[in-house]
Short mmCIF file of C-alpha atoms and ligand atoms in Angstrom, two decimals:
data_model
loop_
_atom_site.label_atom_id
_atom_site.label_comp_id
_atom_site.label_asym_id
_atom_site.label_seq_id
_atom_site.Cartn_x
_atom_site.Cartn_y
_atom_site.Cartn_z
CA UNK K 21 -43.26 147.97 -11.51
CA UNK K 22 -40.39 149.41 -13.88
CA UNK K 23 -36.89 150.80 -14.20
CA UNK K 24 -36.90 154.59 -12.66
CA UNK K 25 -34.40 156.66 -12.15
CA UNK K 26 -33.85 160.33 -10.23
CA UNK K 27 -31.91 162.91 -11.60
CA UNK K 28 -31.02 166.21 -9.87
CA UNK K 29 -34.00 165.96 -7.25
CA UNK K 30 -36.15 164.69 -9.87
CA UNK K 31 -37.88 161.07 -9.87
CA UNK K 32 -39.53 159.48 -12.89
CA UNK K 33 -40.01 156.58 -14.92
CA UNK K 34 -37.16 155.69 -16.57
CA UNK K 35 -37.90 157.33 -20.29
CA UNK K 36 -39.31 160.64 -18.30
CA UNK K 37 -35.73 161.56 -17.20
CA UNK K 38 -34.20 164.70 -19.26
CA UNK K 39 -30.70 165.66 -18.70
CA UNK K 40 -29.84 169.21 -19.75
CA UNK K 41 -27.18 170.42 -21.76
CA UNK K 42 -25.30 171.77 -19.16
CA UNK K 43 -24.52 168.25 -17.94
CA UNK K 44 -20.59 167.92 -18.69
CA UNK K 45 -21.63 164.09 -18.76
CA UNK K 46 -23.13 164.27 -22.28
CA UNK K 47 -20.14 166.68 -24.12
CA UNK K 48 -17.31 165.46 -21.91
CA UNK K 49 -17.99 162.63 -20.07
CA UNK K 50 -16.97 164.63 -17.27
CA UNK K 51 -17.96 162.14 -14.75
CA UNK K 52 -17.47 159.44 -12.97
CA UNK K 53 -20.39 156.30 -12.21
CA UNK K 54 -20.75 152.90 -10.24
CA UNK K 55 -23.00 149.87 -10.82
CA UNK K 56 -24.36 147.69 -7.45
CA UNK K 57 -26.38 145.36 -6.82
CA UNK K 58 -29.52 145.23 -4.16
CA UNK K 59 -31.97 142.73 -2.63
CA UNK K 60 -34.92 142.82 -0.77
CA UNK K 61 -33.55 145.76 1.26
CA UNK K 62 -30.08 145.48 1.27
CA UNK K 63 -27.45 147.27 -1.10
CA UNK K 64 -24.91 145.38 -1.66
CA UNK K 65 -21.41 145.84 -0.84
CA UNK K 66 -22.38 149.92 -0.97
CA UNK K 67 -19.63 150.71 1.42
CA UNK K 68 -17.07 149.68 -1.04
CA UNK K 69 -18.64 151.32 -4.08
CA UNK K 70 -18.88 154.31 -2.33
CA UNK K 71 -15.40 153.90 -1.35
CA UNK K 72 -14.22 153.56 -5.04
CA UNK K 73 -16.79 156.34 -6.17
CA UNK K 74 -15.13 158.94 -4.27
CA UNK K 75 -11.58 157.96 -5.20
CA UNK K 76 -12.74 158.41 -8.76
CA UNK K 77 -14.10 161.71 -8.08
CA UNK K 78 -11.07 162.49 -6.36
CA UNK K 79 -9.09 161.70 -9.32
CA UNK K 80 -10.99 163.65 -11.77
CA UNK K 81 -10.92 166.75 -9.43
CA UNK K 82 -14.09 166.91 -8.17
CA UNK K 83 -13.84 167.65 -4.36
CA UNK K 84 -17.52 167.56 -3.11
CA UNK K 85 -18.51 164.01 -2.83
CA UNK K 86 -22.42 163.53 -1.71
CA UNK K 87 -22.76 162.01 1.39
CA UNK K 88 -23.16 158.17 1.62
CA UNK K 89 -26.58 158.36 3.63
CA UNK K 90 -27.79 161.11 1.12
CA UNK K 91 -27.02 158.59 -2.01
CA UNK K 92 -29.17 155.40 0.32
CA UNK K 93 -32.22 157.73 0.45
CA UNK K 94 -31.87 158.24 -3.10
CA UNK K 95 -31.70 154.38 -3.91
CA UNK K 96 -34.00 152.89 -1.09
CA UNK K 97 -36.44 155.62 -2.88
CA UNK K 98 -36.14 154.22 -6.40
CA UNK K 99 -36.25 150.50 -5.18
CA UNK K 100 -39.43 151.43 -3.57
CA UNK K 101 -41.16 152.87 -7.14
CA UNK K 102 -39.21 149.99 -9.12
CA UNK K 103 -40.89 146.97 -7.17
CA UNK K 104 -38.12 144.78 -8.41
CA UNK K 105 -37.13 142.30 -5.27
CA UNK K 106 -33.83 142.45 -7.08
CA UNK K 107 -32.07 145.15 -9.32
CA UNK K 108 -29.65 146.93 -10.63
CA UNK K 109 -28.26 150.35 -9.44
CA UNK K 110 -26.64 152.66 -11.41
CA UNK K 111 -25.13 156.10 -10.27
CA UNK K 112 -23.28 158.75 -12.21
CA UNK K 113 -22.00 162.27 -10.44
CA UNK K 114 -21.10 164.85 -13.36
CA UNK K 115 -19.56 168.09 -13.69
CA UNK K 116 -21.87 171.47 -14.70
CA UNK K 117 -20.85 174.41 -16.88
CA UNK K 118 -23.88 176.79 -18.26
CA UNK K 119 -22.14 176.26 -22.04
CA UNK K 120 -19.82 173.52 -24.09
CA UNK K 121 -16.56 174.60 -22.64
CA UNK K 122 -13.70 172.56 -21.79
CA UNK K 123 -12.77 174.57 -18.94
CA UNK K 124 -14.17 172.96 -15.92
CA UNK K 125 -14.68 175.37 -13.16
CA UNK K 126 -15.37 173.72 -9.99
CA UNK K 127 -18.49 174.75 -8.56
CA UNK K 128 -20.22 173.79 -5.62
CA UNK K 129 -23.08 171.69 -7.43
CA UNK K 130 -22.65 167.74 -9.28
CA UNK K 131 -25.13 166.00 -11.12
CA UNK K 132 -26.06 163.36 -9.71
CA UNK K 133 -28.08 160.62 -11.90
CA UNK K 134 -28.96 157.27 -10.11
CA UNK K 135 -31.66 154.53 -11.84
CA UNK K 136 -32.68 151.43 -10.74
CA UNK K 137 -33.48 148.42 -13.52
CA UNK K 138 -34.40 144.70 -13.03
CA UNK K 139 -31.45 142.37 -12.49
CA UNK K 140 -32.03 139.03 -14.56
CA UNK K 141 -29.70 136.63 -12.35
CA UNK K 142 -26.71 134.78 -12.76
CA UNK K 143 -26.01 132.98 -15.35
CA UNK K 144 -23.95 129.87 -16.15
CA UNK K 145 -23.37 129.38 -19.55
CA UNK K 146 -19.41 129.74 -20.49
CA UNK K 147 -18.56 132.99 -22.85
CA UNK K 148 -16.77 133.25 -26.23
CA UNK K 149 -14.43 136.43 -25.57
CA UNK K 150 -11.98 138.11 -28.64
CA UNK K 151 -9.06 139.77 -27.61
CA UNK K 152 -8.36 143.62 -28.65
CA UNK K 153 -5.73 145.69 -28.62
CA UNK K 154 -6.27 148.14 -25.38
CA UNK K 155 -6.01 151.73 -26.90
CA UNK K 156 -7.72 153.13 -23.61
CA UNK K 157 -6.16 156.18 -21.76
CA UNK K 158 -3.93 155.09 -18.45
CA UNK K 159 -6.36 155.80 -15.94
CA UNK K 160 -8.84 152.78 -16.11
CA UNK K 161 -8.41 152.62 -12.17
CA UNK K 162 -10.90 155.19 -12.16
CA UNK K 163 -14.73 154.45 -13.30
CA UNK K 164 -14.67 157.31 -15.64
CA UNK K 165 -17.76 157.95 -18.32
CA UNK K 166 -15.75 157.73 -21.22
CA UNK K 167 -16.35 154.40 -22.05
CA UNK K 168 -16.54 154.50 -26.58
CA UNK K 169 -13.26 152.44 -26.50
CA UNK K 170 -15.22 149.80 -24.34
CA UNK K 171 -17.95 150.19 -27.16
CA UNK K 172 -16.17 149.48 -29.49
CA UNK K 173 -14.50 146.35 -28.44
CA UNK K 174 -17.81 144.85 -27.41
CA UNK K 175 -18.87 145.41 -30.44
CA UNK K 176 -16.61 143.65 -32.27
CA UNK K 177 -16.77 141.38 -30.33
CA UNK K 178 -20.63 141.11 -31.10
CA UNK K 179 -19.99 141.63 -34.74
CA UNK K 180 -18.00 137.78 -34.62
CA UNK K 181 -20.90 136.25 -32.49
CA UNK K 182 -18.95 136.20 -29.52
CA UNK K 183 -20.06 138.02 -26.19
CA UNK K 184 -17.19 139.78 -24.99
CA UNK K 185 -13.74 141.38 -25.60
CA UNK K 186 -10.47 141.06 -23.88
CA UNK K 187 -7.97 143.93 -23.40
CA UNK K 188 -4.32 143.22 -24.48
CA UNK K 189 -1.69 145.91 -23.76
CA UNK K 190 1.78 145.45 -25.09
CA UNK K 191 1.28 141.59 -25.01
CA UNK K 192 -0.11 141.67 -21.69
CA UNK K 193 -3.90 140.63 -20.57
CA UNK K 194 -5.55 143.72 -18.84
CA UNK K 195 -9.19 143.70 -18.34
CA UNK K 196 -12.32 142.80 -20.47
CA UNK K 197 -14.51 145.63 -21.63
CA UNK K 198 -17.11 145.47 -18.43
CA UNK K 199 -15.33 143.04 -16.34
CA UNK K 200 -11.39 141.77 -14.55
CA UNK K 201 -9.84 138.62 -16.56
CA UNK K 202 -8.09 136.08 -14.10
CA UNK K 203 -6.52 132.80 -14.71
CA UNK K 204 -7.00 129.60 -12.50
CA UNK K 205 -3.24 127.32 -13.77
CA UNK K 206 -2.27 124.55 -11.79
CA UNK K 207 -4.34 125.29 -8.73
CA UNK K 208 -3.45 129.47 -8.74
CA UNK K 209 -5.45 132.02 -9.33
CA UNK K 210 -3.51 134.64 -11.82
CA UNK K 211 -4.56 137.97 -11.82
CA UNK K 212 -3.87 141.93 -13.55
CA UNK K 213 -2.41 143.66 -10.12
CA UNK K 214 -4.33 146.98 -9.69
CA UNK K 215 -2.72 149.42 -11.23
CA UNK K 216 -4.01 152.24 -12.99
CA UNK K 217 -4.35 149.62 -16.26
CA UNK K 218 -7.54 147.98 -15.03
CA UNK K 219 -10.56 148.60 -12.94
CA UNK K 220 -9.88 147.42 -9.42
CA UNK K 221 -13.41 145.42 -9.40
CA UNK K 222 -15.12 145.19 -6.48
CA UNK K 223 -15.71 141.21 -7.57
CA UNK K 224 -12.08 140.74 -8.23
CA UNK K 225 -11.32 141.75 -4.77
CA UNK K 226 -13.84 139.57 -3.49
CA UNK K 227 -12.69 137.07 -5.63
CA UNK K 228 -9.30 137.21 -4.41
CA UNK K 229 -10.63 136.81 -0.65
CA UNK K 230 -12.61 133.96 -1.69
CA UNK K 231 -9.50 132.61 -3.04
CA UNK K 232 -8.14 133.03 0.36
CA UNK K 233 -10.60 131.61 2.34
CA UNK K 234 -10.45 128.16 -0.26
CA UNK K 235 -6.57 127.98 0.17
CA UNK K 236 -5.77 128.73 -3.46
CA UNK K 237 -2.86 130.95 -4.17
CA UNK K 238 -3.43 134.07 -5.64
CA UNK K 239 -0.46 135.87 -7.37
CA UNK K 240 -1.46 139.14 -8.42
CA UNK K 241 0.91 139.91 -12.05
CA UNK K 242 0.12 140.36 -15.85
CA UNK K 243 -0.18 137.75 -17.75
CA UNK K 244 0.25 137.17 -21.57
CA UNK K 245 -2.00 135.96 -24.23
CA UNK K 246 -0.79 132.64 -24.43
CA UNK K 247 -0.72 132.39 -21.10
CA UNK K 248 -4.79 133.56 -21.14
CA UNK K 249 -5.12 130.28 -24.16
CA UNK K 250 -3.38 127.62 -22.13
CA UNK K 251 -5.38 128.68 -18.84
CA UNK K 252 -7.07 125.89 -16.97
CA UNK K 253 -10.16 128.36 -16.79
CA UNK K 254 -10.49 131.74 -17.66
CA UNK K 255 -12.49 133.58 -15.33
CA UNK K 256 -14.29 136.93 -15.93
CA UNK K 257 -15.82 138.99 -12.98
CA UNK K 258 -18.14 142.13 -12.22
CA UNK K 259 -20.62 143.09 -10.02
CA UNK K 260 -23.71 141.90 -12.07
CA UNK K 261 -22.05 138.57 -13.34
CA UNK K 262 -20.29 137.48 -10.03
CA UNK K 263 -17.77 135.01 -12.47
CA UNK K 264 -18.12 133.33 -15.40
CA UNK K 265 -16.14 130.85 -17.03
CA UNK K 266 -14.38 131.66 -20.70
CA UNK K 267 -15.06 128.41 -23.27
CA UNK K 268 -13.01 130.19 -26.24
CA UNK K 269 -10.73 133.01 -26.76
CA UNK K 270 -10.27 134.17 -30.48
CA UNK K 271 -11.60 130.60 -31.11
CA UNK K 272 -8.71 128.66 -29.34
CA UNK K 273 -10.93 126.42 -26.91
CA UNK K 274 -10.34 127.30 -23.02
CA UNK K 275 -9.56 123.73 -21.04
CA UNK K 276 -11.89 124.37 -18.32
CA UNK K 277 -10.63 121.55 -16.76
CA UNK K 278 -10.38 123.13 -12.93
CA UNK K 279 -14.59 123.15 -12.53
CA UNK K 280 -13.80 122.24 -8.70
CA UNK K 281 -12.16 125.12 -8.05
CA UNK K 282 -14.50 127.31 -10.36
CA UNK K 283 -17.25 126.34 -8.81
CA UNK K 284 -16.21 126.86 -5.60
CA UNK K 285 -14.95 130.10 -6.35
CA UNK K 286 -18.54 130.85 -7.52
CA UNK K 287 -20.86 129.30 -4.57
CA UNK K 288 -18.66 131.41 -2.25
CA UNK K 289 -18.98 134.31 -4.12
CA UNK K 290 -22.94 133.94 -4.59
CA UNK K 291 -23.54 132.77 -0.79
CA UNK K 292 -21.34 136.21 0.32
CA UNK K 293 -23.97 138.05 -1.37
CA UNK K 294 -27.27 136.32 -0.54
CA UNK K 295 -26.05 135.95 3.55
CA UNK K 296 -25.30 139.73 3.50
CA UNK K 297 -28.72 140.74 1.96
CA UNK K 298 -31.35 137.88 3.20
CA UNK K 299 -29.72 138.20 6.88
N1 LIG O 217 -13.36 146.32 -15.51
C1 LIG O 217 -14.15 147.10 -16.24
C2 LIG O 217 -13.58 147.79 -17.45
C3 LIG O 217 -15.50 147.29 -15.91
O1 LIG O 217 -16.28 148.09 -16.67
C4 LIG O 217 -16.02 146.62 -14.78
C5 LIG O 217 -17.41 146.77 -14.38
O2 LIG O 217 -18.13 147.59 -14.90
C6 LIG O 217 -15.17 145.78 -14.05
C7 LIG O 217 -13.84 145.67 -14.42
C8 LIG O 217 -15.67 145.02 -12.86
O3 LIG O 217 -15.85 145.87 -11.75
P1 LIG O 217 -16.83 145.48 -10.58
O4 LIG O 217 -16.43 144.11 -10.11
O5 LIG O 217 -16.60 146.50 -9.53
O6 LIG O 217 -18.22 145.48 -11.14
#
């Protein structure tokens, strides 16, 4: 029982994985990665990570994409050494070059890196978020490696106690650092339309259908900061945390007074995932 991972044909305990220097990951962050959950033996939702993973890899140029059924053997392999009932997947494909050149030439091998680490569950309590100025590049559609300016805001976030940072861009409300912000306000769900200004999050979209399925409006627009204060809840979403609720942003307190909604937004979300992999 442990986290392993598999690089480049290569399985091992976690800490026994090397990645050479001609991995473009570690000068460039030439890469591209995506984070899923399993259970028991299912993988959840792979079809649309894969999906997204080879748009990103599209977008950065890389044309060779490994094959879907080539990437399961690789997982259903690491969940076996793991023993976790329940984990965390996480999968990076890289450029090579044989020295530290910016050039990329595209050859016809990737690095692929994939590990598998315990998932800890979902959690409830409400989060204390800052907001930050977004100085990221304009392609956060694509789940790109170069992730120091989502460092950095978590981290200052950290520094003031608080457990998460909120990207504002020209007075509008783009993402947090690892997740999509929406808005429930009088019974609508208000969300960052998927441009190429946020992460189009596979929970987001499944938040939206959920949505849907409850009969609450979803209007799909930026919205500004005092728009993200006077929310009825503040709703943060990503693979590993399904939704939480926001209590505080930059200390103004967050109403949270639509729980019924919430928490229906939530129970659909959670029993999506455990009828798809207990089935
Ligand atoms: N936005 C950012 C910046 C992220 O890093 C993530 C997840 O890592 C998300 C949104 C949520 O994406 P998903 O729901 O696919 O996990």
């Amino acid at each position: 029982m442990g986290d392993y991972a598999y690089y480049n044909g290569r399985y091992g305990k976690y800490p026994e994985i090397n990645v050479p220097l001609t991995d473009r990951a570690l000068f460039f962050g030439d890469g591209v990665y995506e984070v899923m959950l399993y259970r028991g033996e299912v993988i959840y939702q792979f079809d649309e990570h894969y999906e997204r993973l080879t748009k990103s890899l599209k977008a950065i140029g890389i044309s060779r994409t490994p094959e879907a059924r080539a990437l399961r053997s690789v997982i259903y392999k690491l969940c076996d050494l793991s023993g976790y009932s329940e984990g965390i997947i996480y999968l990076q494909i890289s450029a090579s070059s044989p020295s530290r050149t910016h050039e990329r030439v595209e050859s016809l091998t990737y690095n692929l890196l994939v590990s598998v680490s315990k998932y800890s569950g979902y959690e409830d309590k409400a989060l204390s978020l800052i907001t930050v100025t977004d100085r990221r590049h304009g392609i956060c559609n694509v789940k790109s490696l170069n992730l120091l300016l989502s460092v950095l805001a978590l981290n200052e976030a950290r520094a003031v106690g608080c457990d998460g940072a909120v990207f504002v861009r020209g007075g509008t409300v783009t993402e947090e650092s690892r997740s999509n912000v929406s808005i429930l306000k009088s019974g609508k769900l208000i969300t960052h339309p998927t441009d190429n200004y946020i992460l189009p999050g596979i929970m987001r979209s499944n938040l939206i259908r959920a949505a849907g399925e409850l009969g609450i409006p979803v209007i799909e627009r930026g919205f500004s900061i005092s728009e993200l204060y006077g929310a009825d809840e503040v709703i943060i979403s990503s693979t590993t945390k399904f939704v939480r609720r926001v209590s505080s942003i930059d200390g103004h307190e967050i109403k949270m007074r639509d729980s019924e909604r919430f928490f229906s937004l939530k129970e659909r979300l959670l029993l999506d995932y455990f009828d798809k992999c207990d089935a």
